[in-house]
Short mmCIF file of C-alpha atoms in Angstrom, two decimals:
data_model
loop_
_atom_site.label_atom_id
_atom_site.label_comp_id
_atom_site.label_asym_id
_atom_site.label_seq_id
_atom_site.Cartn_x
_atom_site.Cartn_y
_atom_site.Cartn_z
CA MET A 30 102.03 92.38 77.64
CA ASN A 31 104.09 93.85 74.34
CA SER A 32 102.71 92.37 71.57
CA VAL A 33 105.88 90.20 68.76
CA PHE A 34 107.44 91.28 66.45
CA VAL A 35 107.04 89.37 63.54
CA LEU A 36 109.36 88.72 60.05
CA ASP A 37 108.33 86.80 56.92
CA THR A 38 111.18 85.10 55.00
CA THR A 39 112.56 87.69 53.05
CA LYS A 40 112.81 89.46 56.76
CA LYS A 41 109.86 91.73 55.42
CA PRO A 42 107.64 93.35 58.51
CA LEU A 43 104.74 92.38 59.10
CA THR A 44 101.92 93.07 61.49
CA PRO A 45 102.63 92.30 65.18
CA CYS A 46 101.42 89.18 66.71
CA HIS A 47 100.07 88.57 70.47
CA PRO A 48 102.54 86.45 72.32
CA ALA A 49 100.28 83.40 72.37
CA ARG A 50 99.93 83.53 68.64
CA ALA A 51 103.97 83.55 68.74
CA ARG A 52 104.37 80.71 71.00
CA ALA A 53 102.20 78.17 68.72
CA LEU A 54 104.14 79.59 66.27
CA LEU A 55 107.72 78.74 67.25
CA LYS A 56 106.20 75.28 69.35
CA ALA A 57 104.96 74.31 65.89
CA GLY A 58 108.21 74.44 63.99
CA LYS A 59 106.41 77.34 61.46
CA ALA A 60 108.52 80.21 63.46
CA ALA A 61 111.92 80.84 64.61
CA VAL A 62 113.37 83.24 67.39
CA TYR A 63 115.13 86.50 65.28
CA ARG A 64 116.13 88.77 68.11
CA THR A 65 115.79 88.36 71.67
CA VAL A 66 114.87 92.43 72.49
CA PRO A 67 113.17 93.08 71.49
CA PHE A 68 111.02 89.76 71.14
CA THR A 69 111.08 89.17 67.35
CA ILE A 70 110.01 85.73 65.55
CA ILE A 71 110.37 85.07 61.45
CA LEU A 72 108.70 82.80 59.74
CA GLN A 73 109.66 79.62 58.16
CA ALA A 74 107.02 79.74 55.34
CA ALA A 75 106.16 82.25 53.32
CA LEU A 76 102.49 83.54 53.58
CA PRO A 77 100.99 84.89 50.10
CA ASP A 78 98.00 86.81 51.97
CA ALA A 79 99.69 88.03 55.04
CA VAL A 80 97.78 91.88 55.18
CA VAL A 81 99.81 94.26 57.11
CA LYS A 82 98.31 96.94 58.93
CA PRO A 83 99.66 100.08 59.35
CA VAL A 84 100.55 101.56 62.89
CA THR A 85 102.09 104.61 63.91
CA VAL A 86 105.16 105.03 66.39
CA LYS A 87 104.12 107.82 68.94
CA ILE A 88 106.91 109.64 71.06
CA ASP A 89 106.67 111.96 74.06
CA PRO A 90 110.48 113.48 74.40
CA GLY A 91 111.79 113.98 77.77
CA SER A 92 114.65 115.28 78.66
CA LYS A 93 115.56 111.42 81.43
CA CYS A 94 113.06 109.50 79.47
CA THR A 95 112.12 109.24 76.54
CA GLY A 96 108.07 107.24 75.88
CA MET A 97 107.44 105.33 73.05
CA ALA A 98 104.11 103.51 71.50
CA LEU A 99 103.31 101.51 68.70
CA VAL A 100 99.45 102.09 67.76
CA ASP A 101 97.82 100.67 64.58
CA PRO A 102 95.15 101.50 63.18
CA ASP A 103 92.13 100.96 65.87
CA GLY A 104 93.89 102.74 68.53
CA ARG A 105 94.78 99.60 70.48
CA VAL A 106 98.42 100.20 71.74
CA LEU A 107 100.59 97.64 70.34
CA PHE A 108 103.75 97.91 71.47
CA GLY A 109 105.37 100.47 74.04
CA ALA A 110 109.22 101.50 75.23
CA GLU A 111 110.92 104.13 77.65
CA LEU A 112 113.80 104.86 76.40
CA GLU A 113 116.61 106.67 79.59
CA HIS A 114 119.10 108.39 77.60
CA ARG A 115 122.81 109.66 78.87
CA GLY A 116 123.13 112.51 78.51
CA HIS A 117 123.86 113.33 82.01
CA ALA A 118 126.76 110.95 81.75
CA ILE A 119 128.09 112.41 78.45
CA ARG A 120 128.10 115.59 79.85
CA ALA A 121 129.87 114.28 82.76
CA ASN A 122 132.60 112.43 80.48
CA LEU A 123 132.96 116.36 78.85
CA ASP A 124 133.93 117.44 81.32
CA SER A 125 136.20 115.33 82.96
CA ARG A 126 137.69 115.50 79.33
CA ARG A 127 138.09 119.01 79.23
CA SER A 128 139.75 119.62 82.51
CA LEU A 129 142.25 116.51 81.97
CA ARG A 130 143.47 118.49 78.94
CA ARG A 131 143.67 121.89 80.14
CA GLY A 132 145.58 120.49 82.61
CA ARG A 133 147.69 118.85 80.27
CA ARG A 134 148.27 121.83 77.93
CA GLY A 135 148.62 123.87 81.00
CA ARG A 136 151.86 121.89 81.37
CA LYS A 137 153.17 120.78 78.40
CA THR A 138 152.34 123.93 75.43
CA ARG A 139 152.75 126.48 79.13
CA TYR A 140 153.20 129.14 76.59
CA ARG A 141 151.03 128.67 73.63
CA THR A 142 148.58 131.94 72.37
CA ALA A 143 144.79 130.82 72.51
CA ARG A 144 143.14 128.89 69.95
CA PHE A 145 139.47 128.97 71.60
CA LYS A 146 137.48 131.67 68.73
CA ASN A 147 139.00 129.82 65.78
CA ARG A 148 136.26 127.20 66.19
CA THR A 149 133.03 127.00 64.46
CA ARG A 150 129.48 126.00 65.03
CA SER A 151 127.76 124.77 61.90
CA ASP A 152 123.92 126.15 62.05
CA GLY A 153 121.06 123.90 63.75
CA TRP A 154 124.20 123.07 65.76
CA LEU A 155 123.27 120.87 69.74
CA PRO A 156 125.65 120.04 72.44
CA PRO A 157 126.39 116.42 72.77
CA SER A 158 124.97 116.11 75.58
CA LEU A 159 121.34 117.17 74.27
CA GLN A 160 122.38 115.61 70.19
CA HIS A 161 121.99 112.05 72.09
CA ARG A 162 118.60 111.95 73.07
CA VAL A 163 118.41 113.32 68.59
CA GLU A 164 120.22 110.43 67.16
CA THR A 165 118.46 107.03 70.05
CA THR A 166 115.21 108.11 69.28
CA MET A 167 115.85 108.05 65.86
CA THR A 168 117.97 105.00 66.29
CA TRP A 169 114.96 103.24 67.35
CA ILE A 170 112.62 104.56 64.76
CA GLN A 171 114.30 103.20 62.18
CA ARG A 172 115.03 99.79 64.44
CA PHE A 173 111.17 99.92 65.04
CA ARG A 174 110.55 100.12 60.63
CA GLN A 175 112.56 96.99 59.62
CA CYS A 176 110.56 95.11 62.73
CA CYS A 177 106.43 96.73 61.51
CA GLY A 178 105.34 98.40 59.38
CA ILE A 179 105.17 101.99 59.96
CA GLU A 180 103.43 104.57 58.17
CA GLY A 181 103.18 107.55 60.51
CA LEU A 182 104.17 108.82 63.25
CA ALA A 183 103.75 111.33 66.03
CA ILE A 184 105.40 113.70 67.96
CA GLU A 185 104.51 116.04 71.25
CA ARG A 186 106.44 118.60 69.91
CA VAL A 187 105.91 121.31 72.83
CA LYS A 188 106.25 120.38 76.12
CA PHE A 189 106.93 123.79 78.18
CA ASP A 190 106.33 127.70 77.16
CA LEU A 191 109.13 128.71 79.30
CA GLN A 192 107.98 132.13 78.64
CA GLN A 193 103.72 131.74 80.01
CA LEU A 194 105.65 129.87 82.55
CA GLU A 195 107.44 132.41 83.73
CA ASN A 196 104.67 135.44 83.78
CA PRO A 197 101.22 133.45 83.27
CA GLU A 198 99.82 137.11 83.12
CA ILE A 199 101.02 137.85 79.57
CA SER A 200 99.00 139.11 77.02
CA GLY A 201 98.61 137.98 73.18
CA VAL A 202 98.28 134.49 73.76
CA GLU A 203 95.58 132.77 73.00
CA TYR A 204 96.35 129.35 74.46
CA GLN A 205 96.55 129.79 77.13
CA GLN A 206 92.72 130.24 77.26
CA GLY A 207 90.07 127.27 76.57
CA THR A 208 89.56 124.29 77.81
CA LEU A 209 93.47 123.39 78.23
CA ALA A 210 94.18 126.30 80.31
CA GLY A 211 96.25 125.69 83.23
CA TYR A 212 97.51 122.35 82.51
CA THR A 213 100.81 123.84 81.03
CA VAL A 214 101.41 125.00 84.69
CA ARG A 215 100.74 122.19 86.72
CA GLU A 216 102.41 119.84 84.11
CA TYR A 217 105.47 121.27 84.83
CA LEU A 218 104.77 121.37 88.96
CA LEU A 219 104.15 117.99 89.08
CA GLU A 220 107.76 116.49 87.17
CA LYS A 221 109.61 119.44 89.33
CA TRP A 222 108.40 118.38 92.60
CA GLY A 223 108.70 114.71 92.74
CA ARG A 224 104.38 114.68 92.57
CA GLN A 225 104.80 114.44 95.76
CA CYS A 226 104.13 117.01 99.04
CA ALA A 227 106.16 119.62 98.68
CA TYR A 228 105.61 120.11 103.01
CA CYS A 229 104.80 116.08 103.99
CA GLY A 230 106.13 114.20 100.81
CA VAL A 231 102.83 112.43 100.48
CA GLU A 232 102.52 110.80 97.70
CA ASN A 233 99.21 109.35 95.28
CA VAL A 234 96.98 111.87 96.63
CA PRO A 235 95.26 114.64 94.61
CA LEU A 236 97.68 117.72 95.38
CA GLN A 237 96.84 121.43 95.06
CA VAL A 238 98.49 123.98 93.58
CA GLU A 239 100.07 126.21 96.95
CA HIS A 240 101.72 129.88 96.20
CA ILE A 241 104.71 129.92 98.85
CA HIS A 242 104.49 133.12 99.60
CA ALA A 243 100.67 133.83 99.70
CA ARG A 244 98.11 135.47 97.24
CA ALA A 245 96.33 137.49 100.44
CA ASN A 246 99.80 139.01 100.75
CA HIS A 247 100.70 140.35 97.33
CA GLY A 248 101.73 137.19 96.11
CA SER A 249 102.43 136.31 92.45
CA ASN A 250 101.48 133.55 89.82
CA ARG A 251 104.93 133.03 88.49
CA ILE A 252 106.38 129.67 88.76
CA SER A 253 108.80 130.34 90.45
CA ASN A 254 106.18 131.13 93.70
CA LEU A 255 104.40 127.84 92.81
CA THR A 256 104.55 124.39 94.60
CA LEU A 257 102.22 121.12 95.24
CA ALA A 258 101.33 120.50 98.51
CA CYS A 259 98.22 118.28 99.65
CA GLU A 260 94.73 119.17 100.36
CA PRO A 261 95.96 118.86 104.80
CA CYS A 262 99.08 121.14 104.34
CA ASN A 263 97.76 123.31 101.96
CA SER A 264 94.61 124.29 105.17
CA ARG A 265 97.33 123.88 108.24
CA LYS A 266 99.52 127.24 105.52
CA GLY A 267 96.91 128.72 104.84
CA THR A 268 98.59 132.71 104.51
CA ARG A 269 100.98 132.25 107.05
CA PRO A 270 104.79 132.62 105.32
CA ILE A 271 107.46 129.29 104.92
CA GLU A 272 109.79 130.64 107.01
CA VAL A 273 106.34 130.61 109.65
CA PHE A 274 104.65 127.51 109.05
CA LEU A 275 108.21 125.29 108.60
CA LYS A 276 109.91 126.69 112.29
CA HIS A 277 109.74 122.88 113.41
CA LYS A 278 110.88 122.09 110.00
CA PRO A 279 114.55 123.78 108.82
CA GLU A 280 114.96 120.63 106.81
CA VAL A 281 112.00 120.76 104.70
CA LEU A 282 113.03 124.88 104.54
CA LYS A 283 116.18 124.29 102.91
CA LYS A 284 114.91 121.67 100.92
CA ILE A 285 112.10 123.88 99.18
CA LEU A 286 114.24 127.12 99.72
CA ALA A 287 117.02 125.62 96.98
CA GLN A 288 114.31 123.59 94.96
CA LEU A 289 112.58 127.10 93.54
CA LYS A 290 116.06 128.44 92.75
CA GLN A 291 116.63 125.69 90.83
CA PRO A 292 116.64 126.75 86.66
CA LEU A 293 114.58 124.93 84.17
CA HIS A 294 116.95 122.92 83.44
CA ASP A 295 114.72 120.20 81.84
CA ALA A 296 112.65 122.21 79.89
CA ALA A 297 114.60 124.22 78.13
CA ALA A 298 116.76 120.59 77.18
CA VAL A 299 113.41 119.34 75.83
CA ASN A 300 112.83 123.29 73.77
CA ALA A 301 116.35 122.49 72.82
CA THR A 302 115.99 119.32 70.77
CA ARG A 303 112.15 118.76 69.77
CA ASN A 304 112.40 121.15 67.23
CA LYS A 305 115.31 119.44 65.63
CA LEU A 306 113.90 115.74 66.31
CA PHE A 307 111.07 117.37 64.37
CA ALA A 308 112.80 117.99 61.71
CA GLU A 309 115.09 114.72 61.76
CA LEU A 310 111.59 113.16 61.67
CA LEU A 311 109.88 115.42 58.18
CA LYS A 312 113.23 114.01 56.46
CA THR A 313 112.05 110.11 57.20
CA GLY A 314 108.81 111.02 54.45
CA LEU A 315 106.48 109.75 56.76
CA PRO A 316 103.63 111.66 58.20
CA VAL A 317 104.10 113.06 60.79
CA GLU A 318 101.48 114.91 63.81
CA THR A 319 102.30 117.56 66.48
CA GLY A 320 100.72 118.08 69.51
CA THR A 321 101.43 119.24 72.82
CA GLY A 322 102.06 118.76 76.74
CA ALA A 323 98.70 120.05 77.17
CA GLN A 324 96.90 118.44 74.83
CA THR A 325 98.74 115.25 76.05
CA LYS A 326 97.47 115.00 79.68
CA PHE A 327 94.56 116.06 78.70
CA ASN A 328 94.02 113.11 76.61
CA ARG A 329 95.19 110.74 79.06
CA CYS A 330 93.07 112.01 82.02
CA ARG A 331 89.79 111.66 80.37
CA LEU A 332 90.95 108.04 79.77
CA GLU A 333 92.28 107.62 82.90
CA TYR A 334 95.27 106.09 82.33
CA PRO A 335 98.13 106.14 85.03
CA LYS A 336 101.58 109.03 84.37
CA ALA A 337 103.83 107.03 82.88
CA HIS A 338 106.01 108.40 79.75
CA TRP A 339 105.16 105.15 77.76
CA ILE A 340 101.37 106.47 78.45
CA ASP A 341 101.84 110.07 77.70
CA ALA A 342 103.26 108.98 74.53
CA ALA A 343 100.26 106.75 73.02
CA CYS A 344 98.08 110.34 74.09
CA VAL A 345 100.17 112.59 72.19
CA GLY A 346 98.13 114.68 69.40
CA ASP A 347 94.84 114.53 68.12
CA SER A 348 94.70 110.94 67.36
CA GLY A 349 95.71 110.20 71.76
CA ALA A 350 92.34 110.52 72.65
CA THR A 351 90.77 107.39 71.87
CA VAL A 352 93.52 105.08 72.58
CA THR A 353 92.84 101.49 74.02
CA LEU A 354 95.16 99.80 76.45
CA ASN A 355 95.42 96.34 77.45
CA ALA A 356 95.20 96.32 81.02
CA ASP A 357 98.59 94.14 81.42
CA ALA A 358 100.38 95.97 79.56
CA ARG A 359 104.20 96.55 80.17
CA PRO A 360 106.89 98.64 78.93
CA LEU A 361 110.36 97.51 77.53
CA ARG A 362 112.74 99.78 79.43
CA ILE A 363 115.96 100.77 77.52
CA LYS A 364 118.80 102.48 79.12
CA ALA A 365 121.29 103.69 76.88
CA MET A 366 124.54 102.13 78.05
CA GLY A 367 126.57 103.01 75.33
CA HIS A 368 129.90 101.35 73.30
CA GLY A 369 132.68 101.62 75.99
CA THR A 370 135.68 104.56 76.35
CA ARG A 371 138.02 105.30 74.10
CA GLN A 372 140.28 107.06 76.56
CA THR A 373 143.78 105.09 76.86
CA VAL A 374 144.93 106.28 79.50
CA ARG A 375 143.32 105.48 83.00
CA THR A 376 143.86 109.10 85.07
CA ASP A 377 143.39 109.32 89.08
CA LYS A 378 141.39 112.26 90.94
CA PHE A 379 144.67 114.70 91.06
CA GLY A 380 144.31 113.92 86.55
CA PHE A 381 148.09 112.31 87.23
CA PRO A 382 148.29 108.47 84.42
CA ARG A 383 147.67 105.35 86.60
CA GLY A 384 147.27 102.35 84.12
CA LYS A 385 146.62 101.84 80.26
CA ALA A 386 142.52 100.85 79.44
CA GLY A 387 142.51 96.83 78.12
CA ARG A 388 144.48 96.43 74.96
CA VAL A 389 142.27 93.08 74.23
CA LYS A 390 137.79 94.13 73.82
CA ARG A 391 136.25 90.19 73.08
CA VAL A 392 136.86 87.79 74.90
CA HIS A 393 136.12 84.04 74.42
CA GLY A 394 133.83 85.21 72.37
CA PHE A 395 132.18 87.78 74.27
CA GLN A 396 132.59 91.33 75.05
CA THR A 397 130.71 94.25 77.77
CA GLY A 398 127.69 94.55 77.27
CA ASP A 399 126.17 91.32 75.93
CA LEU A 400 122.84 89.43 76.62
CA VAL A 401 124.06 86.34 78.10
CA LYS A 402 122.92 83.34 80.33
CA LEU A 403 125.01 82.13 83.15
CA VAL A 404 125.07 78.71 84.62
CA GLN A 405 126.28 78.57 87.73
CA PRO A 406 126.73 74.30 89.17
CA GLN A 407 127.49 75.07 92.63
CA GLY A 408 128.33 77.95 95.55
CA LYS A 409 126.39 80.76 96.63
CA TYR A 410 124.60 81.57 93.09
CA ALA A 411 123.79 78.33 91.43
CA GLY A 412 121.75 78.43 89.46
CA THR A 413 120.65 80.42 85.87
CA HIS A 414 120.86 83.84 85.63
CA ILE A 415 119.81 85.99 83.01
CA GLY A 416 121.79 89.44 82.28
CA ARG A 417 124.23 91.93 81.08
CA LEU A 418 127.88 91.63 80.38
CA ALA A 419 128.90 94.08 83.25
CA GLY A 420 132.74 93.30 81.82
CA VAL A 421 135.03 90.77 81.01
CA ARG A 422 138.31 90.22 81.62
CA ALA A 423 141.66 88.40 79.66
CA ASP A 424 142.13 85.70 82.46
CA GLY A 425 138.04 84.81 81.67
CA ARG A 426 136.31 85.94 84.00
CA PHE A 427 133.48 87.60 83.79
CA ASP A 428 131.22 90.00 85.60
CA ILE A 429 126.76 89.91 84.60
CA ALA A 430 124.55 92.28 86.38
CA SER A 431 121.55 89.72 87.57
CA ARG A 432 118.70 90.57 89.77
CA LEU A 433 120.55 89.14 92.19
CA GLY A 434 123.10 92.16 91.75
CA LYS A 435 127.32 91.34 89.82
CA ILE A 436 127.92 87.41 89.65
CA THR A 437 131.73 86.44 88.63
CA ALA A 438 132.31 83.38 86.76
CA THR A 439 134.27 81.51 84.23
CA PHE A 440 133.75 82.33 80.71
CA LYS A 441 133.09 78.56 80.31
CA ASN A 442 129.42 78.78 81.80
CA PHE A 443 128.73 81.57 79.51
CA THR A 444 125.86 81.33 76.33
CA LEU A 445 125.47 84.00 74.47
CA ILE A 446 122.26 84.94 73.77
CA GLN A 447 122.03 87.95 72.15
CA ARG A 448 125.29 90.79 70.66
CA GLY A 449 125.64 94.22 72.67
CA ASP A 450 123.94 97.02 71.14
CA GLY A 451 124.82 100.00 73.80
CA TYR A 452 121.53 99.23 75.15
CA ALA A 453 120.45 97.25 78.14
CA TYR A 454 117.23 96.36 78.35
CA ILE A 455 114.73 96.20 81.42
CA TYR A 456 110.97 94.04 81.55
#
């Protein structure tokens, strides 16, 4: 269970406390709820002798999800979170906008001279889908600095070395030798093949690195010739060609061959953003510790912790070798949702206008993205529901995304808990 953030009467961050301690303070009237997610309380009376322990924010950058953990000087993980990015949604929106504009230019300015060479990009420019990963991560680091005394940062700066993955026989690379040798390739294969056997799909069993084209038949160690297999499948395949081994499973064979040809999109995305994120962390003025992906996995495996993004974040760097997790700890799952759209005219699948967007963003004090409580007096969904507003209408009917699915009700049954900030939260 995550710790509770504590603020003093002047909103100065104090050391996070245990949830039981926070409940006692709230029950005694010595504190009040300042923010619901992440849960933060504010003291009603000043504590002149309060001691603020320094906390380190540890980050495990990822292509789709970034893990974050707050660790105290004793190595205890106080808070864990997994931030889910929306880079794929941003790219899809940009592709849609590009196609709409191209079609409109073709219709309205057919003979206009091409101007695509007039645009320039500044040094360090990143595509919006990648820049989003950097900015959202920095946003949450600043939020953590407002909630607790952050005095250090740690980041997994090197995730995958694409040159080493493509050519393991490369010479002159010192980090290829020693205790961590082989961890980087295996970690990449685990992520690429979904941590399951490529042949039978079994999960949660020891997996072995399998050569598609066997070494006995002059197969290479290139990443494009490697997959993961359980011990029974690896033994049955032996040195046979994959086409012979899977001749009775054509769908599995087709899937594996397609997976082998996929480029290293996720690894490239992480490598493109890691240096930019590291530069932004240095601008905060806090000391920054760095570590490699191989070192992170080595620390996690030695401590026998399960695989998770926030746990990987806690194990980053040299300090990750001695971290301690609570048995009942659960991360806060943060999903970037955006703040709506600026598109004023909706289009159909052919790019032609079909209607205008709503002119009112806030209705009866509510807007899409707010965290609300719904008290439904009767009907199929009678009861109390808490969730995020999925949509508001001018006639006063709102949609709430609850655990039972989308529920539509009148605004009179809703109570605001927390204003929308562009993120959805799940414990």
